[in-house]
PDB file of N, CA and C in Angstrom:
ATOM      1  N   SER A   1     -14.432  -8.592 -33.004  1.00 40.00           N
ATOM      2  CA  SER A   1     -13.740  -8.712 -31.732  1.00 40.00           C
ATOM      3  C   SER A   1     -12.546  -7.779 -31.734  1.00 40.00           C
ATOM      4  N   SER A   2     -12.276  -7.202 -30.571  1.00 47.00           N
ATOM      5  CA  SER A   2     -11.140  -6.285 -30.468  1.00 47.00           C
ATOM      6  C   SER A   2      -9.913  -7.035 -29.980  1.00 47.00           C
ATOM      7  N   ASP A   3      -8.772  -6.471 -30.252  1.00 53.00           N
ATOM      8  CA  ASP A   3      -7.508  -7.076 -29.848  1.00 53.00           C
ATOM      9  C   ASP A   3      -7.013  -6.363 -28.592  1.00 53.00           C
ATOM     10  N   PRO A   4      -7.101  -6.996 -27.405  1.00 50.00           N
ATOM     11  CA  PRO A   4      -6.689  -6.335 -26.178  1.00 50.00           C
ATOM     12  C   PRO A   4      -5.249  -5.843 -26.197  1.00 50.00           C
ATOM     13  N   ALA A   5      -4.398  -6.460 -26.991  1.00 53.00           N
ATOM     14  CA  ALA A   5      -3.011  -5.999 -27.053  1.00 53.00           C
ATOM     15  C   ALA A   5      -2.914  -4.658 -27.760  1.00 53.00           C
ATOM     16  N   ASN A   6      -3.981  -4.253 -28.429  1.00 59.00           N
ATOM     17  CA  ASN A   6      -3.968  -2.985 -29.159  1.00 59.00           C
ATOM     18  C   ASN A   6      -5.078  -2.059 -28.688  1.00 59.00           C
ATOM     19  N   GLY A   7      -5.180  -1.787 -27.401  1.00 60.00           N
ATOM     20  CA  GLY A   7      -6.141  -0.780 -27.021  1.00 60.00           C
ATOM     21  C   GLY A   7      -6.784  -0.924 -25.672  1.00 60.00           C
ATOM     22  N   GLU A   8      -7.481  -1.998 -25.408  1.00 86.00           N
ATOM     23  CA  GLU A   8      -8.242  -2.099 -24.182  1.00 86.00           C
ATOM     24  C   GLU A   8      -7.322  -2.211 -22.976  1.00 86.00           C
ATOM     25  N   GLU A   9      -7.334  -1.172 -22.148  1.00 91.00           N
ATOM     26  CA  GLU A   9      -6.495  -1.197 -20.953  1.00 91.00           C
ATOM     27  C   GLU A   9      -7.261  -1.805 -19.795  1.00 91.00           C
ATOM     28  N   GLN A  10      -6.566  -2.560 -18.985  1.00 93.00           N
ATOM     29  CA  GLN A  10      -7.148  -3.197 -17.812  1.00 93.00           C
ATOM     30  C   GLN A  10      -6.265  -2.914 -16.603  1.00 93.00           C
ATOM     31  N   VAL A  11      -6.905  -2.781 -15.440  1.00 94.00           N
ATOM     32  CA  VAL A  11      -6.158  -2.719 -14.192  1.00 94.00           C
ATOM     33  C   VAL A  11      -5.884  -4.165 -13.800  1.00 94.00           C
ATOM     34  N   ILE A  12      -4.636  -4.495 -13.546  1.00 95.00           N
ATOM     35  CA  ILE A  12      -4.256  -5.865 -13.205  1.00 95.00           C
ATOM     36  C   ILE A  12      -3.989  -5.930 -11.704  1.00 95.00           C
ATOM     37  N   VAL A  13      -4.734  -6.802 -11.031  1.00 95.00           N
ATOM     38  CA  VAL A  13      -4.633  -6.935  -9.582  1.00 95.00           C
ATOM     39  C   VAL A  13      -4.005  -8.281  -9.233  1.00 95.00           C
ATOM     40  N   LEU A  14      -2.962  -8.234  -8.438  1.00 93.00           N
ATOM     41  CA  LEU A  14      -2.349  -9.443  -7.903  1.00 93.00           C
ATOM     42  C   LEU A  14      -3.182  -9.821  -6.684  1.00 93.00           C
ATOM     43  N   SER A  15      -4.053 -10.809  -6.844  1.00 92.00           N
ATOM     44  CA  SER A  15      -4.964 -11.147  -5.749  1.00 92.00           C
ATOM     45  C   SER A  15      -4.276 -11.952  -4.655  1.00 92.00           C
ATOM     46  N   LYS A  16      -3.307 -12.790  -5.030  1.00 90.00           N
ATOM     47  CA  LYS A  16      -2.625 -13.605  -4.024  1.00 90.00           C
ATOM     48  C   LYS A  16      -1.365 -14.223  -4.622  1.00 90.00           C
ATOM     49  N   VAL A  17      -0.330 -14.336  -3.810  1.00 90.00           N
ATOM     50  CA  VAL A  17       0.876 -15.061  -4.197  1.00 90.00           C
ATOM     51  C   VAL A  17       0.725 -16.478  -3.652  1.00 90.00           C
ATOM     52  N   LEU A  18       0.816 -17.467  -4.521  1.00 90.00           N
ATOM     53  CA  LEU A  18       0.687 -18.861  -4.102  1.00 90.00           C
ATOM     54  C   LEU A  18       1.962 -19.280  -3.370  1.00 90.00           C
ATOM     55  N   ALA A  19       1.834 -19.598  -2.101  1.00 90.00           N
ATOM     56  CA  ALA A  19       2.985 -19.868  -1.237  1.00 90.00           C
ATOM     57  C   ALA A  19       3.812 -21.058  -1.719  1.00 90.00           C
ATOM     58  N   ASP A  20       5.127 -20.865  -1.700  1.00 93.00           N
ATOM     59  CA  ASP A  20       6.080 -21.918  -2.032  1.00 93.00           C
ATOM     60  C   ASP A  20       7.453 -21.446  -1.559  1.00 93.00           C
ATOM     61  N   GLU A  21       8.390 -22.378  -1.438  1.00 94.00           N
ATOM     62  CA  GLU A  21       9.735 -22.013  -0.992  1.00 94.00           C
ATOM     63  C   GLU A  21      10.421 -21.053  -1.956  1.00 94.00           C
ATOM     64  N   VAL A  22      10.004 -21.037  -3.217  1.00 93.00           N
ATOM     65  CA  VAL A  22      10.620 -20.170  -4.220  1.00 93.00           C
ATOM     66  C   VAL A  22      10.228 -18.695  -4.018  1.00 93.00           C
ATOM     67  N   ASN A  23       9.137 -18.450  -3.295  1.00 92.00           N
ATOM     68  CA  ASN A  23       8.693 -17.066  -3.100  1.00 92.00           C
ATOM     69  C   ASN A  23       8.496 -16.728  -1.621  1.00 92.00           C
ATOM     70  N   VAL A  24       9.332 -17.307  -0.776  1.00 92.00           N
ATOM     71  CA  VAL A  24       9.264 -17.032   0.662  1.00 92.00           C
ATOM     72  C   VAL A  24       9.376 -15.528   0.889  1.00 92.00           C
ATOM     73  N   GLY A  25       8.518 -15.020   1.742  1.00 92.00           N
ATOM     74  CA  GLY A  25       8.505 -13.594   2.040  1.00 92.00           C
ATOM     75  C   GLY A  25       7.488 -12.825   1.223  1.00 92.00           C
ATOM     76  N   TYR A  26       6.992 -13.429   0.158  1.00 92.00           N
ATOM     77  CA  TYR A  26       6.008 -12.759  -0.691  1.00 92.00           C
ATOM     78  C   TYR A  26       4.609 -13.348  -0.541  1.00 92.00           C
ATOM     79  N   HIS A  27       4.490 -14.522   0.097  1.00 87.00           N
ATOM     80  CA  HIS A  27       3.206 -15.221   0.129  1.00 87.00           C
ATOM     81  C   HIS A  27       2.104 -14.447   0.848  1.00 87.00           C
ATOM     82  N   HIS A  28       2.446 -13.478   1.674  1.00 90.00           N
ATOM     83  CA  HIS A  28       1.435 -12.679   2.372  1.00 90.00           C
ATOM     84  C   HIS A  28       0.908 -11.524   1.517  1.00 90.00           C
ATOM     85  N   LYS A  29       1.527 -11.264   0.404  1.00 92.00           N
ATOM     86  CA  LYS A  29       1.106 -10.141  -0.440  1.00 92.00           C
ATOM     87  C   LYS A  29      -0.181 -10.494  -1.177  1.00 92.00           C
ATOM     88  N   GLN A  30      -1.120  -9.559  -1.144  1.00 92.00           N
ATOM     89  CA  GLN A  30      -2.381  -9.782  -1.838  1.00 92.00           C
ATOM     90  C   GLN A  30      -3.042  -8.443  -2.156  1.00 92.00           C
ATOM     91  N   TYR A  31      -3.908  -8.477  -3.132  1.00 94.00           N
ATOM     92  CA  TYR A  31      -4.698  -7.324  -3.577  1.00 94.00           C
ATOM     93  C   TYR A  31      -3.831  -6.111  -3.906  1.00 94.00           C
ATOM     94  N   LEU A  32      -2.786  -6.354  -4.673  1.00 96.00           N
ATOM     95  CA  LEU A  32      -1.899  -5.283  -5.119  1.00 96.00           C
ATOM     96  C   LEU A  32      -2.157  -4.987  -6.590  1.00 96.00           C
ATOM     97  N   ILE A  33      -2.065  -3.730  -6.955  1.00 97.00           N
ATOM     98  CA  ILE A  33      -2.210  -3.331  -8.352  1.00 97.00           C
ATOM     99  C   ILE A  33      -0.827  -3.390  -8.997  1.00 97.00           C
ATOM    100  N   LEU A  34      -0.753  -4.078 -10.117  1.00 97.00           N
ATOM    101  CA  LEU A  34       0.520  -4.245 -10.813  1.00 97.00           C
ATOM    102  C   LEU A  34       0.874  -2.978 -11.580  1.00 97.00           C
ATOM    103  N   ARG A  35       2.062  -2.456 -11.313  1.00 96.00           N
ATOM    104  CA  ARG A  35       2.546  -1.268 -12.008  1.00 96.00           C
ATOM    105  C   ARG A  35       3.418  -1.651 -13.201  1.00 96.00           C
ATOM    106  N   SER A  36       4.339  -2.614 -12.999  1.00 96.00           N
ATOM    107  CA  SER A  36       5.232  -2.982 -14.099  1.00 96.00           C
ATOM    108  C   SER A  36       5.820  -4.371 -13.891  1.00 96.00           C
ATOM    109  N   VAL A  37       6.269  -4.944 -14.997  1.00 95.00           N
ATOM    110  CA  VAL A  37       7.005  -6.210 -15.004  1.00 95.00           C
ATOM    111  C   VAL A  37       8.331  -5.923 -15.701  1.00 95.00           C
ATOM    112  N   ASN A  38       9.421  -6.087 -14.974  1.00 94.00           N
ATOM    113  CA  ASN A  38      10.757  -5.779 -15.508  1.00 94.00           C
ATOM    114  C   ASN A  38      10.810  -4.402 -16.167  1.00 94.00           C
ATOM    115  N   GLY A  39      10.160  -3.435 -15.516  1.00 94.00           N
ATOM    116  CA  GLY A  39      10.215  -2.051 -15.970  1.00 94.00           C
ATOM    117  C   GLY A  39       9.205  -1.650 -17.019  1.00 94.00           C
ATOM    118  N   THR A  40       8.380  -2.572 -17.491  1.00 95.00           N
ATOM    119  CA  THR A  40       7.390  -2.267 -18.527  1.00 95.00           C
ATOM    120  C   THR A  40       5.986  -2.424 -17.964  1.00 95.00           C
ATOM    121  N   LYS A  41       5.151  -1.414 -18.180  1.00 96.00           N
ATOM    122  CA  LYS A  41       3.774  -1.457 -17.683  1.00 96.00           C
ATOM    123  C   LYS A  41       2.902  -2.276 -18.635  1.00 96.00           C
ATOM    124  N   PRO A  42       2.304  -3.368 -18.137  1.00 96.00           N
ATOM    125  CA  PRO A  42       1.388  -4.131 -18.995  1.00 96.00           C
ATOM    126  C   PRO A  42       0.062  -3.386 -19.116  1.00 96.00           C
ATOM    127  N   SER A  43      -0.491  -3.337 -20.312  1.00 95.00           N
ATOM    128  CA  SER A  43      -1.748  -2.615 -20.507  1.00 95.00           C
ATOM    129  C   SER A  43      -2.960  -3.489 -20.223  1.00 95.00           C
ATOM    130  N   ASN A  44      -2.775  -4.821 -20.239  1.00 95.00           N
ATOM    131  CA  ASN A  44      -3.884  -5.745 -20.008  1.00 95.00           C
ATOM    132  C   ASN A  44      -3.310  -7.136 -19.743  1.00 95.00           C
ATOM    133  N   MET A  45      -4.183  -8.103 -19.542  1.00 91.00           N
ATOM    134  CA  MET A  45      -3.731  -9.459 -19.201  1.00 91.00           C
ATOM    135  C   MET A  45      -2.910 -10.102 -20.322  1.00 91.00           C
ATOM    136  N   ARG A  46      -3.320  -9.887 -21.541  1.00 92.00           N
ATOM    137  CA  ARG A  46      -2.569 -10.458 -22.672  1.00 92.00           C
ATOM    138  C   ARG A  46      -1.150  -9.896 -22.702  1.00 92.00           C
ATOM    139  N   ASP A  47      -1.043  -8.608 -22.460  1.00 94.00           N
ATOM    140  CA  ASP A  47       0.261  -7.957 -22.426  1.00 94.00           C
ATOM    141  C   ASP A  47       1.089  -8.477 -21.244  1.00 94.00           C
ATOM    142  N   LEU A  48       0.440  -8.733 -20.112  1.00 92.00           N
ATOM    143  CA  LEU A  48       1.130  -9.289 -18.950  1.00 92.00           C
ATOM    144  C   LEU A  48       1.745 -10.648 -19.283  1.00 92.00           C
ATOM    145  N   VAL A  49       0.982 -11.509 -19.930  1.00 90.00           N
ATOM    146  CA  VAL A  49       1.502 -12.827 -20.319  1.00 90.00           C
ATOM    147  C   VAL A  49       2.711 -12.660 -21.231  1.00 90.00           C
ATOM    148  N   ARG A  50       2.618 -11.746 -22.182  1.00 91.00           N
ATOM    149  CA  ARG A  50       3.733 -11.495 -23.101  1.00 91.00           C
ATOM    150  C   ARG A  50       4.985 -11.061 -22.333  1.00 91.00           C
ATOM    151  N   LEU A  51       4.804 -10.181 -21.352  1.00 91.00           N
ATOM    152  CA  LEU A  51       5.943  -9.694 -20.569  1.00 91.00           C
ATOM    153  C   LEU A  51       6.550 -10.795 -19.701  1.00 91.00           C
ATOM    154  N   ILE A  52       5.714 -11.668 -19.160  1.00 88.00           N
ATOM    155  CA  ILE A  52       6.228 -12.770 -18.341  1.00 88.00           C
ATOM    156  C   ILE A  52       7.015 -13.750 -19.206  1.00 88.00           C
ATOM    157  N   VAL A  53       6.480 -14.086 -20.365  1.00 87.00           N
ATOM    158  CA  VAL A  53       7.186 -15.000 -21.277  1.00 87.00           C
ATOM    159  C   VAL A  53       8.502 -14.370 -21.727  1.00 87.00           C
ATOM    160  N   LYS A  54       8.453 -13.091 -22.098  1.00 84.00           N
ATOM    161  CA  LYS A  54       9.662 -12.372 -22.510  1.00 84.00           C
ATOM    162  C   LYS A  54      10.662 -12.307 -21.356  1.00 84.00           C
ATOM    163  N   GLY A  55      10.154 -12.117 -20.136  1.00 73.00           N
ATOM    164  CA  GLY A  55      11.009 -12.038 -18.954  1.00 73.00           C
ATOM    165  C   GLY A  55      11.697 -13.345 -18.634  1.00 73.00           C
ATOM    166  N   GLY A  56      11.188 -14.446 -19.189  1.00 72.00           N
ATOM    167  CA  GLY A  56      11.788 -15.753 -18.972  1.00 72.00           C
ATOM    168  C   GLY A  56      13.197 -15.868 -19.513  1.00 72.00           C
ATOM    169  N   LYS A  57      13.589 -14.925 -20.339  1.00 82.00           N
ATOM    170  CA  LYS A  57      14.939 -14.920 -20.901  1.00 82.00           C
ATOM    171  C   LYS A  57      15.911 -14.131 -20.011  1.00 82.00           C
ATOM    172  N   LEU A  58      15.382 -13.473 -18.987  1.00 87.00           N
ATOM    173  CA  LEU A  58      16.193 -12.684 -18.061  1.00 87.00           C
ATOM    174  C   LEU A  58      16.450 -13.487 -16.783  1.00 87.00           C
ATOM    175  N   PRO A  59      17.414 -13.069 -15.961  1.00 93.00           N
ATOM    176  CA  PRO A  59      17.675 -13.822 -14.725  1.00 93.00           C
ATOM    177  C   PRO A  59      16.579 -13.672 -13.666  1.00 93.00           C
ATOM    178  N   ASN A  60      15.887 -12.523 -13.663  1.00 93.00           N
ATOM    179  CA  ASN A  60      14.859 -12.263 -12.650  1.00 93.00           C
ATOM    180  C   ASN A  60      13.587 -11.717 -13.273  1.00 93.00           C
ATOM    181  N   LEU A  61      12.472 -11.997 -12.612  1.00 93.00           N
ATOM    182  CA  LEU A  61      11.203 -11.350 -12.931  1.00 93.00           C
ATOM    183  C   LEU A  61      10.947 -10.355 -11.810  1.00 93.00           C
ATOM    184  N   GLU A  62      10.760  -9.097 -12.178  1.00 95.00           N
ATOM    185  CA  GLU A  62      10.566  -8.047 -11.191  1.00 95.00           C
ATOM    186  C   GLU A  62       9.178  -7.440 -11.373  1.00 95.00           C
ATOM    187  N   PHE A  63       8.337  -7.603 -10.368  1.00 96.00           N
ATOM    188  CA  PHE A  63       6.979  -7.059 -10.393  1.00 96.00           C
ATOM    189  C   PHE A  63       6.922  -5.878  -9.435  1.00 96.00           C
ATOM    190  N   ARG A  64       6.548  -4.713  -9.934  1.00 97.00           N
ATOM    191  CA  ARG A  64       6.371  -3.538  -9.076  1.00 97.00           C
ATOM    192  C   ARG A  64       4.873  -3.311  -8.929  1.00 97.00           C
ATOM    193  N   CYS A  65       4.432  -3.219  -7.675  1.00 97.00           N
ATOM    194  CA  CYS A  65       3.005  -3.140  -7.370  1.00 97.00           C
ATOM    195  C   CYS A  65       2.763  -2.045  -6.334  1.00 97.00           C
ATOM    196  N   TYR A  66       1.490  -1.720  -6.132  1.00 96.00           N
ATOM    197  CA  TYR A  66       1.105  -0.798  -5.065  1.00 96.00           C
ATOM    198  C   TYR A  66      -0.310  -1.124  -4.612  1.00 96.00           C
ATOM    199  N   MET A  67      -0.638  -0.670  -3.412  1.00 92.00           N
ATOM    200  CA  MET A  67      -1.981  -0.879  -2.884  1.00 92.00           C
ATOM    201  C   MET A  67      -2.893   0.246  -3.364  1.00 92.00           C
ATOM    202  N   VAL A  68      -4.184  -0.021  -3.421  1.00 88.00           N
ATOM    203  CA  VAL A  68      -5.164   0.986  -3.833  1.00 88.00           C
ATOM    204  C   VAL A  68      -4.993   2.229  -2.959  1.00 88.00           C
ATOM    205  N   ASN A  69      -5.006   3.388  -3.582  1.00 86.00           N
ATOM    206  CA  ASN A  69      -4.858   4.691  -2.930  1.00 86.00           C
ATOM    207  C   ASN A  69      -3.503   4.874  -2.248  1.00 86.00           C
ATOM    208  N   GLN A  70      -2.525   4.063  -2.611  1.00 89.00           N
ATOM    209  CA  GLN A  70      -1.173   4.217  -2.069  1.00 89.00           C
ATOM    210  C   GLN A  70      -0.146   4.082  -3.190  1.00 89.00           C
ATOM    211  N   GLU A  71      -0.386   4.779  -4.297  1.00 85.00           N
ATOM    212  CA  GLU A  71       0.485   4.695  -5.467  1.00 85.00           C
ATOM    213  C   GLU A  71       1.923   5.069  -5.145  1.00 85.00           C
ATOM    214  N   TYR A  72       2.108   5.918  -4.149  1.00 87.00           N
ATOM    215  CA  TYR A  72       3.433   6.400  -3.769  1.00 87.00           C
ATOM    216  C   TYR A  72       4.241   5.340  -3.005  1.00 87.00           C
ATOM    217  N   CYS A  73       3.582   4.293  -2.522  1.00 90.00           N
ATOM    218  CA  CYS A  73       4.229   3.274  -1.687  1.00 90.00           C
ATOM    219  C   CYS A  73       4.378   1.987  -2.494  1.00 90.00           C
ATOM    220  N   GLU A  74       5.433   1.929  -3.281  1.00 94.00           N
ATOM    221  CA  GLU A  74       5.635   0.803  -4.189  1.00 94.00           C
ATOM    222  C   GLU A  74       6.152  -0.430  -3.451  1.00 94.00           C
ATOM    223  N   GLN A  75       5.666  -1.584  -3.874  1.00 95.00           N
ATOM    224  CA  GLN A  75       6.130  -2.861  -3.330  1.00 95.00           C
ATOM    225  C   GLN A  75       6.774  -3.644  -4.468  1.00 95.00           C
ATOM    226  N   LEU A  76       7.877  -4.289  -4.173  1.00 96.00           N
ATOM    227  CA  LEU A  76       8.637  -5.017  -5.181  1.00 96.00           C
ATOM    228  C   LEU A  76       8.595  -6.511  -4.894  1.00 96.00           C
ATOM    229  N   ILE A  77       8.312  -7.281  -5.939  1.00 95.00           N
ATOM    230  CA  ILE A  77       8.407  -8.737  -5.872  1.00 95.00           C
ATOM    231  C   ILE A  77       9.428  -9.129  -6.930  1.00 95.00           C
ATOM    232  N   CYS A  78      10.524  -9.735  -6.500  1.00 96.00           N
ATOM    233  CA  CYS A  78      11.593 -10.119  -7.419  1.00 96.00           C
ATOM    234  C   CYS A  78      11.837 -11.619  -7.285  1.00 96.00           C
ATOM    235  N   LEU A  79      11.682 -12.338  -8.392  1.00 94.00           N
ATOM    236  CA  LEU A  79      11.802 -13.796  -8.385  1.00 94.00           C
ATOM    237  C   LEU A  79      12.863 -14.254  -9.376  1.00 94.00           C
ATOM    238  N   ASP A  80      13.616 -15.269  -8.997  1.00 94.00           N
ATOM    239  CA  ASP A  80      14.609 -15.872  -9.872  1.00 94.00           C
ATOM    240  C   ASP A  80      13.886 -16.708 -10.926  1.00 94.00           C
ATOM    241  N   VAL A  81      14.084 -16.390 -12.188  1.00 92.00           N
ATOM    242  CA  VAL A  81      13.369 -17.049 -13.286  1.00 92.00           C
ATOM    243  C   VAL A  81      13.599 -18.556 -13.287  1.00 92.00           C
ATOM    244  N   ASN A  82      14.835 -18.997 -13.138  1.00 92.00           N
ATOM    245  CA  ASN A  82      15.116 -20.435 -13.162  1.00 92.00           C
ATOM    246  C   ASN A  82      14.445 -21.165 -12.005  1.00 92.00           C
ATOM    247  N   GLU A  83      14.461 -20.565 -10.816  1.00 94.00           N
ATOM    248  CA  GLU A  83      13.803 -21.183  -9.662  1.00 94.00           C
ATOM    249  C   GLU A  83      12.295 -21.280  -9.881  1.00 94.00           C
ATOM    250  N   VAL A  84      11.715 -20.235 -10.457  1.00 90.00           N
ATOM    251  CA  VAL A  84      10.272 -20.231 -10.718  1.00 90.00           C
ATOM    252  C   VAL A  84       9.914 -21.308 -11.739  1.00 90.00           C
ATOM    253  N   LYS A  85      10.708 -21.418 -12.790  1.00 89.00           N
ATOM    254  CA  LYS A  85      10.443 -22.445 -13.810  1.00 89.00           C
ATOM    255  C   LYS A  85      10.500 -23.846 -13.204  1.00 89.00           C
ATOM    256  N   GLU A  86      11.493 -24.079 -12.341  1.00 93.00           N
ATOM    257  CA  GLU A  86      11.632 -25.388 -11.698  1.00 93.00           C
ATOM    258  C   GLU A  86      10.476 -25.679 -10.743  1.00 93.00           C
ATOM    259  N   ALA A  87       9.934 -24.643 -10.109  1.00 92.00           N
ATOM    260  CA  ALA A  87       8.880 -24.814  -9.107  1.00 92.00           C
ATOM    261  C   ALA A  87       7.471 -24.763  -9.691  1.00 92.00           C
ATOM    262  N   GLU A  88       7.343 -24.350 -10.935  1.00 90.00           N
ATOM    263  CA  GLU A  88       6.016 -24.104 -11.523  1.00 90.00           C
ATOM    264  C   GLU A  88       5.061 -25.283 -11.367  1.00 90.00           C
ATOM    265  N   GLU A  89       5.462 -26.458 -11.806  1.00 91.00           N
ATOM    266  CA  GLU A  89       4.568 -27.621 -11.753  1.00 91.00           C
ATOM    267  C   GLU A  89       4.175 -27.948 -10.308  1.00 91.00           C
ATOM    268  N   ARG A  90       5.139 -27.888  -9.402  1.00 94.00           N
ATOM    269  CA  ARG A  90       4.881 -28.172  -7.990  1.00 94.00           C
ATOM    270  C   ARG A  90       3.878 -27.176  -7.397  1.00 94.00           C
ATOM    271  N   ILE A  91       4.062 -25.900  -7.686  1.00 92.00           N
ATOM    272  CA  ILE A  91       3.172 -24.866  -7.153  1.00 92.00           C
ATOM    273  C   ILE A  91       1.758 -25.048  -7.690  1.00 92.00           C
ATOM    274  N   LEU A  92       1.640 -25.269  -8.987  1.00 92.00           N
ATOM    275  CA  LEU A  92       0.315 -25.443  -9.585  1.00 92.00           C
ATOM    276  C   LEU A  92      -0.396 -26.649  -8.986  1.00 92.00           C
ATOM    277  N   LYS A  93       0.327 -27.746  -8.833  1.00 93.00           N
ATOM    278  CA  LYS A  93      -0.271 -28.962  -8.271  1.00 93.00           C
ATOM    279  C   LYS A  93      -0.674 -28.744  -6.813  1.00 93.00           C
ATOM    280  N   GLN A  94       0.204 -28.151  -6.041  1.00 92.00           N
ATOM    281  CA  GLN A  94      -0.049 -27.921  -4.618  1.00 92.00           C
ATOM    282  C   GLN A  94      -1.283 -27.046  -4.394  1.00 92.00           C
ATOM    283  N   HIS A  95      -1.511 -26.086  -5.279  1.00 91.00           N
ATOM    284  CA  HIS A  95      -2.632 -25.157  -5.118  1.00 91.00           C
ATOM    285  C   HIS A  95      -3.804 -25.491  -6.045  1.00 91.00           C
ATOM    286  N   MET A  96      -3.747 -26.682  -6.658  1.00 92.00           N
ATOM    287  CA  MET A  96      -4.820 -27.186  -7.526  1.00 92.00           C
ATOM    288  C   MET A  96      -5.191 -26.204  -8.640  1.00 92.00           C
ATOM    289  N   VAL A  97      -4.177 -25.720  -9.336  1.00 90.00           N
ATOM    290  CA  VAL A  97      -4.358 -24.818 -10.469  1.00 90.00           C
ATOM    291  C   VAL A  97      -4.003 -25.604 -11.729  1.00 90.00           C
ATOM    292  N   ALA A  98      -4.918 -25.627 -12.698  1.00 89.00           N
ATOM    293  CA  ALA A  98      -4.723 -26.444 -13.898  1.00 89.00           C
ATOM    294  C   ALA A  98      -3.583 -25.936 -14.783  1.00 89.00           C
ATOM    295  N   SER A  99      -3.465 -24.615 -14.936  1.00 84.00           N
ATOM    296  CA  SER A  99      -2.462 -24.041 -15.828  1.00 84.00           C
ATOM    297  C   SER A  99      -2.115 -22.634 -15.359  1.00 84.00           C
ATOM    298  N   TRP A 100      -0.877 -22.209 -15.564  1.00 80.00           N
ATOM    299  CA  TRP A 100      -0.489 -20.857 -15.145  1.00 80.00           C
ATOM    300  C   TRP A 100      -1.142 -19.800 -16.016  1.00 80.00           C
ATOM    301  N   CYS A 101      -1.577 -20.201 -17.187  1.00 78.00           N
ATOM    302  CA  CYS A 101      -2.171 -19.253 -18.136  1.00 78.00           C
ATOM    303  C   CYS A 101      -3.186 -19.997 -18.990  1.00 78.00           C
ATOM    304  N   SER A 102      -4.355 -19.396 -19.161  1.00 63.00           N
ATOM    305  CA  SER A 102      -5.351 -20.051 -20.019  1.00 63.00           C
ATOM    306  C   SER A 102      -5.912 -19.074 -21.025  1.00 63.00           C
TER     307      SER A 102
END
């Protein structure tokens, strides 16, 4: 088995933002390609999880994304880490998601 953190690159697509008061204004965003998390480009899903966990020590999580064939038109999603942590269980329950990461 290969270690995705050491080689296999994946395109990461933000398919939908799960609506909640903590992310008002972002819930309409969908089908965006993720460019970076707090300035670092994740190479795959495992790397993305690592960056999100690492970002939990910062005040904000900043996701830079773009639409297919519109790399020049960057979209920014910036979330307060403490607010997201407080809302996590509520959001998962409301949208019937078992876990934020599996």
